[in-house]
XYZ file of C-alpha atoms in Angstrom:
372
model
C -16.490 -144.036 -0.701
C -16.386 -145.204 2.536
C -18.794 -145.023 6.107
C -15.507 -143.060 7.736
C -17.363 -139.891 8.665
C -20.182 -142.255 10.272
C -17.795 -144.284 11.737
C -16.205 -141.077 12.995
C -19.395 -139.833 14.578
C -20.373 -142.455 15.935
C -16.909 -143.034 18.391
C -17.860 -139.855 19.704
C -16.410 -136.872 17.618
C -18.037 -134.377 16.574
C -17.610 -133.189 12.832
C -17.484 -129.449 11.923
C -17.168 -127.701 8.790
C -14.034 -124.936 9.249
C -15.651 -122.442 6.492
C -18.342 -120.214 5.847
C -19.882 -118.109 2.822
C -23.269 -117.099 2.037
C -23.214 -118.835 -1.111
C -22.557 -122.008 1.078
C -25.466 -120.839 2.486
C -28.106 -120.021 -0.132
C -26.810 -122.824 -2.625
C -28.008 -125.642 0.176
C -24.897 -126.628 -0.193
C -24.292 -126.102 3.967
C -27.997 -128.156 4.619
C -26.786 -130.800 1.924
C -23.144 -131.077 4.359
C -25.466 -131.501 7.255
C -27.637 -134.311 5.592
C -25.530 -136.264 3.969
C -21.634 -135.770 5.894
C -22.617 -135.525 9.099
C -21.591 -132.286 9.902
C -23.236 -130.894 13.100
C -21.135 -127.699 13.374
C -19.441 -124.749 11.604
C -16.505 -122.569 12.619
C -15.562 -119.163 11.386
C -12.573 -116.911 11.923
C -11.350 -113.544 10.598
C -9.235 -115.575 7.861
C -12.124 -117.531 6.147
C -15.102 -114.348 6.063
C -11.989 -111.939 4.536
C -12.217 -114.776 1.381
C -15.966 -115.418 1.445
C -16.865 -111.348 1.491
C -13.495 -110.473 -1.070
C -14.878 -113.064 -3.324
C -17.839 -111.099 -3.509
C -20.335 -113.873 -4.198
C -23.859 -113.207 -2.343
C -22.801 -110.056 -0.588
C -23.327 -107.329 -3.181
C -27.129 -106.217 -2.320
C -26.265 -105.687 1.101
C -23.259 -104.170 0.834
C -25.363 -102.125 -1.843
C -27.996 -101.359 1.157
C -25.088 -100.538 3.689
C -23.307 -98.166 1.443
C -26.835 -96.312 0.781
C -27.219 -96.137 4.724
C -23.271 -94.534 5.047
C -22.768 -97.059 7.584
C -18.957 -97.084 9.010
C -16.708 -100.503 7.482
C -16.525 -101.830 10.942
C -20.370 -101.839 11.189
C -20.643 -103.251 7.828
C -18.501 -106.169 8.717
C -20.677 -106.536 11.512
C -23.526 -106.632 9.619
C -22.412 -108.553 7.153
C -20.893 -111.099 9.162
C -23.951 -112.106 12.133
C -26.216 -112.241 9.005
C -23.911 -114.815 7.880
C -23.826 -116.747 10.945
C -27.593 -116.142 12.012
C -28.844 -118.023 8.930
C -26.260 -120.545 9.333
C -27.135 -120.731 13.030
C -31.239 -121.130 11.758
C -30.142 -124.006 9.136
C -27.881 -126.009 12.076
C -31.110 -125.465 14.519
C -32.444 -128.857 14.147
C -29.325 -130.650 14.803
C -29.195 -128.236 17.829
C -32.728 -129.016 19.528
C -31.707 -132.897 18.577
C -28.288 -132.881 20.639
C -29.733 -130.526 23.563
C -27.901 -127.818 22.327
C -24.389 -129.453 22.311
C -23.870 -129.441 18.501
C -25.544 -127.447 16.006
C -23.110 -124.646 16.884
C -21.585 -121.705 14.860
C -19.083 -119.843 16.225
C -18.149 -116.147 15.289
C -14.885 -114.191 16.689
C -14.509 -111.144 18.658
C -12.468 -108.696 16.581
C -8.734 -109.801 17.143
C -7.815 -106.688 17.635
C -8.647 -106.744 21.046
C -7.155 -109.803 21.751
C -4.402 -108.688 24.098
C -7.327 -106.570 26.166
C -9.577 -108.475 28.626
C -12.359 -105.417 28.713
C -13.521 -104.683 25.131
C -13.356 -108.379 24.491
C -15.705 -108.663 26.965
C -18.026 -106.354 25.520
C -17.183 -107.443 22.266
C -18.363 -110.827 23.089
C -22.174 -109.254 24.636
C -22.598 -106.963 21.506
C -22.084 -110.162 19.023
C -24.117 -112.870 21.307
C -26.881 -109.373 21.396
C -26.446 -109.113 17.691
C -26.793 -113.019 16.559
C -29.321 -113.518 18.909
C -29.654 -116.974 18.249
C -29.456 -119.400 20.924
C -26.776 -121.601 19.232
C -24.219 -119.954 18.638
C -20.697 -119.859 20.052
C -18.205 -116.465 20.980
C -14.772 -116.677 19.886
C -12.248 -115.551 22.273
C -8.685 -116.221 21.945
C -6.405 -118.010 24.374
C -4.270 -115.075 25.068
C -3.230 -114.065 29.014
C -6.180 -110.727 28.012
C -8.630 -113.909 26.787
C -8.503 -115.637 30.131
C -10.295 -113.120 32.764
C -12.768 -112.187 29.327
C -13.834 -116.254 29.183
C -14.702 -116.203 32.591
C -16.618 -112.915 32.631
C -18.321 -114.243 29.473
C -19.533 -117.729 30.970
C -20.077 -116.336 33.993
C -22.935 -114.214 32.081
C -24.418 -117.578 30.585
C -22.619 -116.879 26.964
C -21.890 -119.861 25.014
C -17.669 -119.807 24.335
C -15.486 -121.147 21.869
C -12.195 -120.515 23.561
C -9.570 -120.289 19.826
C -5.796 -120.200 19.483
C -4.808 -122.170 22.432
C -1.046 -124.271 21.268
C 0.373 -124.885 24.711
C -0.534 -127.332 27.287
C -0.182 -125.052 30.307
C -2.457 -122.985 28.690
C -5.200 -125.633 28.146
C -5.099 -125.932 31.218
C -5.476 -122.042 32.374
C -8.355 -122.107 29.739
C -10.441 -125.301 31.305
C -9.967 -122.725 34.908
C -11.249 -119.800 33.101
C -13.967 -121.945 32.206
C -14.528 -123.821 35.268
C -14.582 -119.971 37.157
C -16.923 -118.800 34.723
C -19.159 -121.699 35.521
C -18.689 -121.114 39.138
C -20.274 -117.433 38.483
C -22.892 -118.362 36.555
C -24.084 -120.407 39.157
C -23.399 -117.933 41.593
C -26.130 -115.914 39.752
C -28.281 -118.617 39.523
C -28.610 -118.966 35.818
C -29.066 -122.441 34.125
C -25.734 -123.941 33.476
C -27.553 -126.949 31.367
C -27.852 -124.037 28.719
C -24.173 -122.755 29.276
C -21.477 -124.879 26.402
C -17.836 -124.156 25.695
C -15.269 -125.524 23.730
C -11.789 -125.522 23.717
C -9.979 -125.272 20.120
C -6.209 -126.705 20.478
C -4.649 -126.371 17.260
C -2.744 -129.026 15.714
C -1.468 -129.373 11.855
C 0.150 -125.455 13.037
C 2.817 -127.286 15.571
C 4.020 -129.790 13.096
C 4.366 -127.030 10.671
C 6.972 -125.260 13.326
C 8.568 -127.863 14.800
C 9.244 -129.616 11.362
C 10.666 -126.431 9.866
C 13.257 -126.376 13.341
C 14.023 -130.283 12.646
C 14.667 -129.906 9.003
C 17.289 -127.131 9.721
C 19.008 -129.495 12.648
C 19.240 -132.454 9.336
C 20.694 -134.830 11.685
C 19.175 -138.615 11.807
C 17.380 -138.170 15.162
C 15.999 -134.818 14.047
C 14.286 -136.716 11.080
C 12.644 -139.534 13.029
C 10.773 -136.566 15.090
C 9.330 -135.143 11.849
C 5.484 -135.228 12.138
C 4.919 -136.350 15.762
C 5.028 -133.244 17.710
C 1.289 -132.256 16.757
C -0.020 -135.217 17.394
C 2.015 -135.825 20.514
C 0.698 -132.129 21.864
C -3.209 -132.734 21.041
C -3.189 -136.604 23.087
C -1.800 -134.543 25.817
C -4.042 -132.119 25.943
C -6.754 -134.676 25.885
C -5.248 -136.409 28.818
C -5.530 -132.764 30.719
C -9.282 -132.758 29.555
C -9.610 -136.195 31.497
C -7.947 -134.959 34.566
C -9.526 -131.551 35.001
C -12.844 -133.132 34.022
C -12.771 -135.921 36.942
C -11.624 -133.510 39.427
C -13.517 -132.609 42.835
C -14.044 -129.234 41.525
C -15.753 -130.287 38.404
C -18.354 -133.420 40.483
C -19.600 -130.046 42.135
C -20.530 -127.967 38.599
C -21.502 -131.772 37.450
C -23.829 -131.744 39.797
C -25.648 -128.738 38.548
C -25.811 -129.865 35.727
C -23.173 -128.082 33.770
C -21.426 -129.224 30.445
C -17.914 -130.182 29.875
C -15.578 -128.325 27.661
C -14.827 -130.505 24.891
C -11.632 -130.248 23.223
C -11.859 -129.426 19.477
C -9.048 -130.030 17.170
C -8.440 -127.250 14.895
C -5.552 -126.609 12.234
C -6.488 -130.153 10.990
C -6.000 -129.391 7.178
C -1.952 -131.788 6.654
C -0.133 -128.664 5.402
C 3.239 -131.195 4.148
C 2.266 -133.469 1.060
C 4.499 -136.291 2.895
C 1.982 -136.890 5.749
C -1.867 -138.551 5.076
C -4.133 -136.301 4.266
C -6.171 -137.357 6.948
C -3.880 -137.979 9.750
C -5.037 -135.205 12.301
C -8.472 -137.016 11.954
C -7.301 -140.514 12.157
C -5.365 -140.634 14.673
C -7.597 -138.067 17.000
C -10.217 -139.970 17.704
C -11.748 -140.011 21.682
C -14.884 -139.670 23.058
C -16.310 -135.865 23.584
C -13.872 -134.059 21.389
C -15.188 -131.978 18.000
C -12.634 -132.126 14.928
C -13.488 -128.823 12.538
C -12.161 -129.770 9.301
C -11.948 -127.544 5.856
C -13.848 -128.877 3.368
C -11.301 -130.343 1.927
C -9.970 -132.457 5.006
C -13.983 -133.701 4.932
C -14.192 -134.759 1.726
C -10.629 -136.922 2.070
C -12.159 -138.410 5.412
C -15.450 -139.520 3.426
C -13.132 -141.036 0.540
C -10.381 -142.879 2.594
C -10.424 -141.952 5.996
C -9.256 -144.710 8.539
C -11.457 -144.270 11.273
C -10.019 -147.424 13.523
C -11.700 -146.504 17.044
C -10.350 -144.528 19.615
C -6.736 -143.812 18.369
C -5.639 -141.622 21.722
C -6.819 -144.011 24.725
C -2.787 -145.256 25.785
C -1.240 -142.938 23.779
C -0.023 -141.122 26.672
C 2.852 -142.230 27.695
C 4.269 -142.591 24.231
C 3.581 -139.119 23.182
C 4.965 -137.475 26.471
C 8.422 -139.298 25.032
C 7.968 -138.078 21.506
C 7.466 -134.374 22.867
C 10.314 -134.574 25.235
C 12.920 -136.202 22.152
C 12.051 -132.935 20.484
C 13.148 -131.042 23.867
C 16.264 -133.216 23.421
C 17.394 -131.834 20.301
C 17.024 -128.358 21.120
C 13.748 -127.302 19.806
C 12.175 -125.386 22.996
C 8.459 -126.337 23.428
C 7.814 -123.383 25.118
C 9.236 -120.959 22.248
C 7.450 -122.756 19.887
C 3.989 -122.040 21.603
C 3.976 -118.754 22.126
C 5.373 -118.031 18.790
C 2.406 -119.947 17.609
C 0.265 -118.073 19.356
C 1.618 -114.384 18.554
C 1.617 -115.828 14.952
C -2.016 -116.750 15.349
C -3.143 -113.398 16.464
C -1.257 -111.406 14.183
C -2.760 -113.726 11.197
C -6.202 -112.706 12.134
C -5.767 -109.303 13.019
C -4.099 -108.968 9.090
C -6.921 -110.493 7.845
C -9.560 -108.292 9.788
C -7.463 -105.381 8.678
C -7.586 -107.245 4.624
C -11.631 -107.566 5.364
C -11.686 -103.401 6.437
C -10.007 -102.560 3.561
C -11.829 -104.527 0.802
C -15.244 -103.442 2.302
C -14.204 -100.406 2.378
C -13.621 -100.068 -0.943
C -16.727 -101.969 -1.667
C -19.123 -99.189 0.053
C -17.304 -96.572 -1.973
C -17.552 -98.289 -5.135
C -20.994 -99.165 -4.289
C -22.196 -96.066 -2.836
C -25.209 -93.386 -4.324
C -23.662 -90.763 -6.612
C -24.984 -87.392 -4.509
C -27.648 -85.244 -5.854
């Protein structure tokens, strides 16, 4: 065992479990994570509460209770879901209070099937900060071109964001605007903006994936020496945007008031090709003020043989504009691959939304009262 995830911590990132389940909940197992790995966070999406509720562990009484009331499937999600996050949200508190609300943070997703509409988003957002009602908790809204006006309405109301699915580096940056705006109104309102936190989830392992697949068609030398460098290459960037936007004029006046910065978070960071370290998209993304929300099984590999070496993106820069730009070279449009990524990303969480109504569903039938 090593001191990695210490180590880790300690040059400024923040860990986060990628998973939730009530039995990770009413085991310990989740406190146990947070006392002995150093987690300070935990991230949900449509993908991992369709396995926790389908694998039925924990959730039978209340679905049990919910099919007695007749309640409609998209309320029981809802139901289901915030009670999930609330008590993960009350064991996480402490860490909260300790970090002045910075970490301590669970994060729960608007339906993604409004993710191309900037309106119910919006209210999707209010109803699931209203339902939670905790104060640390985080509202997932995607990076789509509907997300962006919704993020700033959202901040601007003094709602805690975490702003998912963003792949492209223009978009980063539209997403650190949305934020900054949403500041801007906040304060415009006078509300607090010490209380107000965002972050920004650029995914990574999802880019390699794509790009890889493009280069191993191409088979030609050049094509194989770009294999596993485009992910990397993307997130360092991004990171240099977050250093940019976050020394500008604009921001020293929100700084002023005491607002937080958006910190990047690296998501996607489960290595999906056996040939790559099964730690690389924590290695070598290490910097100062970011969050890295790993599954469990990306945590446990960093505890075992992580090599945390410092702050691996400090001078990368330069380097990994050239690595993104040989790609370019070949014929592999950065731009295509993006906003496939991001359709893709959508379109995987609105199937598994649409897996989680249908296995409820048939859950509350099962389960419900014979009539008489």
């Amino acid at each position: 065992m090593t001191d990695a995830l210490k180590r880790l911590s300690e040059e400024g990132v923040a860990i986060w479990l990628d998973d939730l389940s009530r039995k990770r909940i009413t085991s310990g197992n989740l406190a146990e994570l947070i006392d002995q790995q150093h987690v300070v966070g935990v991230t949900t999406n449509p993908s991992i509460f369709q396995k926790a509720i389908s694998s039925g562990d924990g959730y039978e009484q209340q679905l049990t209770e919910l099919a007695a009331r007749k309640v409609t499937v998209d309320e029981a999600i809802r139901m289901i879901t915030t009670a999930d996050v609330r008590d993960a949200a009350d064991i996480l508190r402490p860490v909260f209070d300790a970090t002045q609300g910075q970490d301590g943070r669970v994060s729960i997703e608007v339906d993604p099937r409004l993710a191309h509409e900037t309106t119910p988003t919006i209210a999707e957002a209010k109803q699931l900060a209203w339902l939670v009602d905790r104060p640390n908790t985080l509202i997932k809204i995607p990076a789509t071109k509907a997300g962006l006006p919704a993020i700033t309405e959202v901040i601007g109301k003094g709602i805690s964001v975490n702003v998912t699915l963003i792949f492209s580096l223009e978009r980063y940056r539209e997403v650190m605007d949305a934020y900054l705006a949403g500041l801007e109104k906040a304060k415009a309102a006078g509300l607090d903006l010490s209380k107000i936190h965002s972050v920004a989830s650029f995914f990574v392992s999802r880019v390699d994936t794509e790009i890889d697949k493009r280069l191993d068609a191409l088979g030609t030398p050049e094509a194989k020496a770009a294999r596993g460098k485009a992910a990397l290459a993307n997130a360092r960037l991004a990171y240099q945007a977050y250093e940019e936007v976050f020394s500008s004029e604009r921001w020293a006046a929100l700084d002023r008031a005491q607002a937080n910065k958006q910190r990047p978070l690296w998501a996607s960071t489960g290595v999906k090709d056996p040939a790559y370290k099964d730690t690389l998209y924590v290695d070598d993304l290490v910097a100062p003020n970011t969050v890295n929300t790993m599954p469990e099984a990306t945590l446990q590999a960093t505890e075992d043989h992580g090599g945390i070496t410092g702050n691996t993106i400090a001078g990368t820069y330069e380097q990994a504009r050239a690595e993104l730009d040989a790609v370019e070279k070949l014929g592999i449009s950065y731009d295509d691959v993006v906003q496939l990524l991001e359709d893709e990303g959508v379109e995987k969480f609105a199937a598994s939304w649409n897996d989680l109504l249908e296995s409820t569903e048939a859950e509350l039938k099962r389960l419900a009262p014979s009539e008489g």
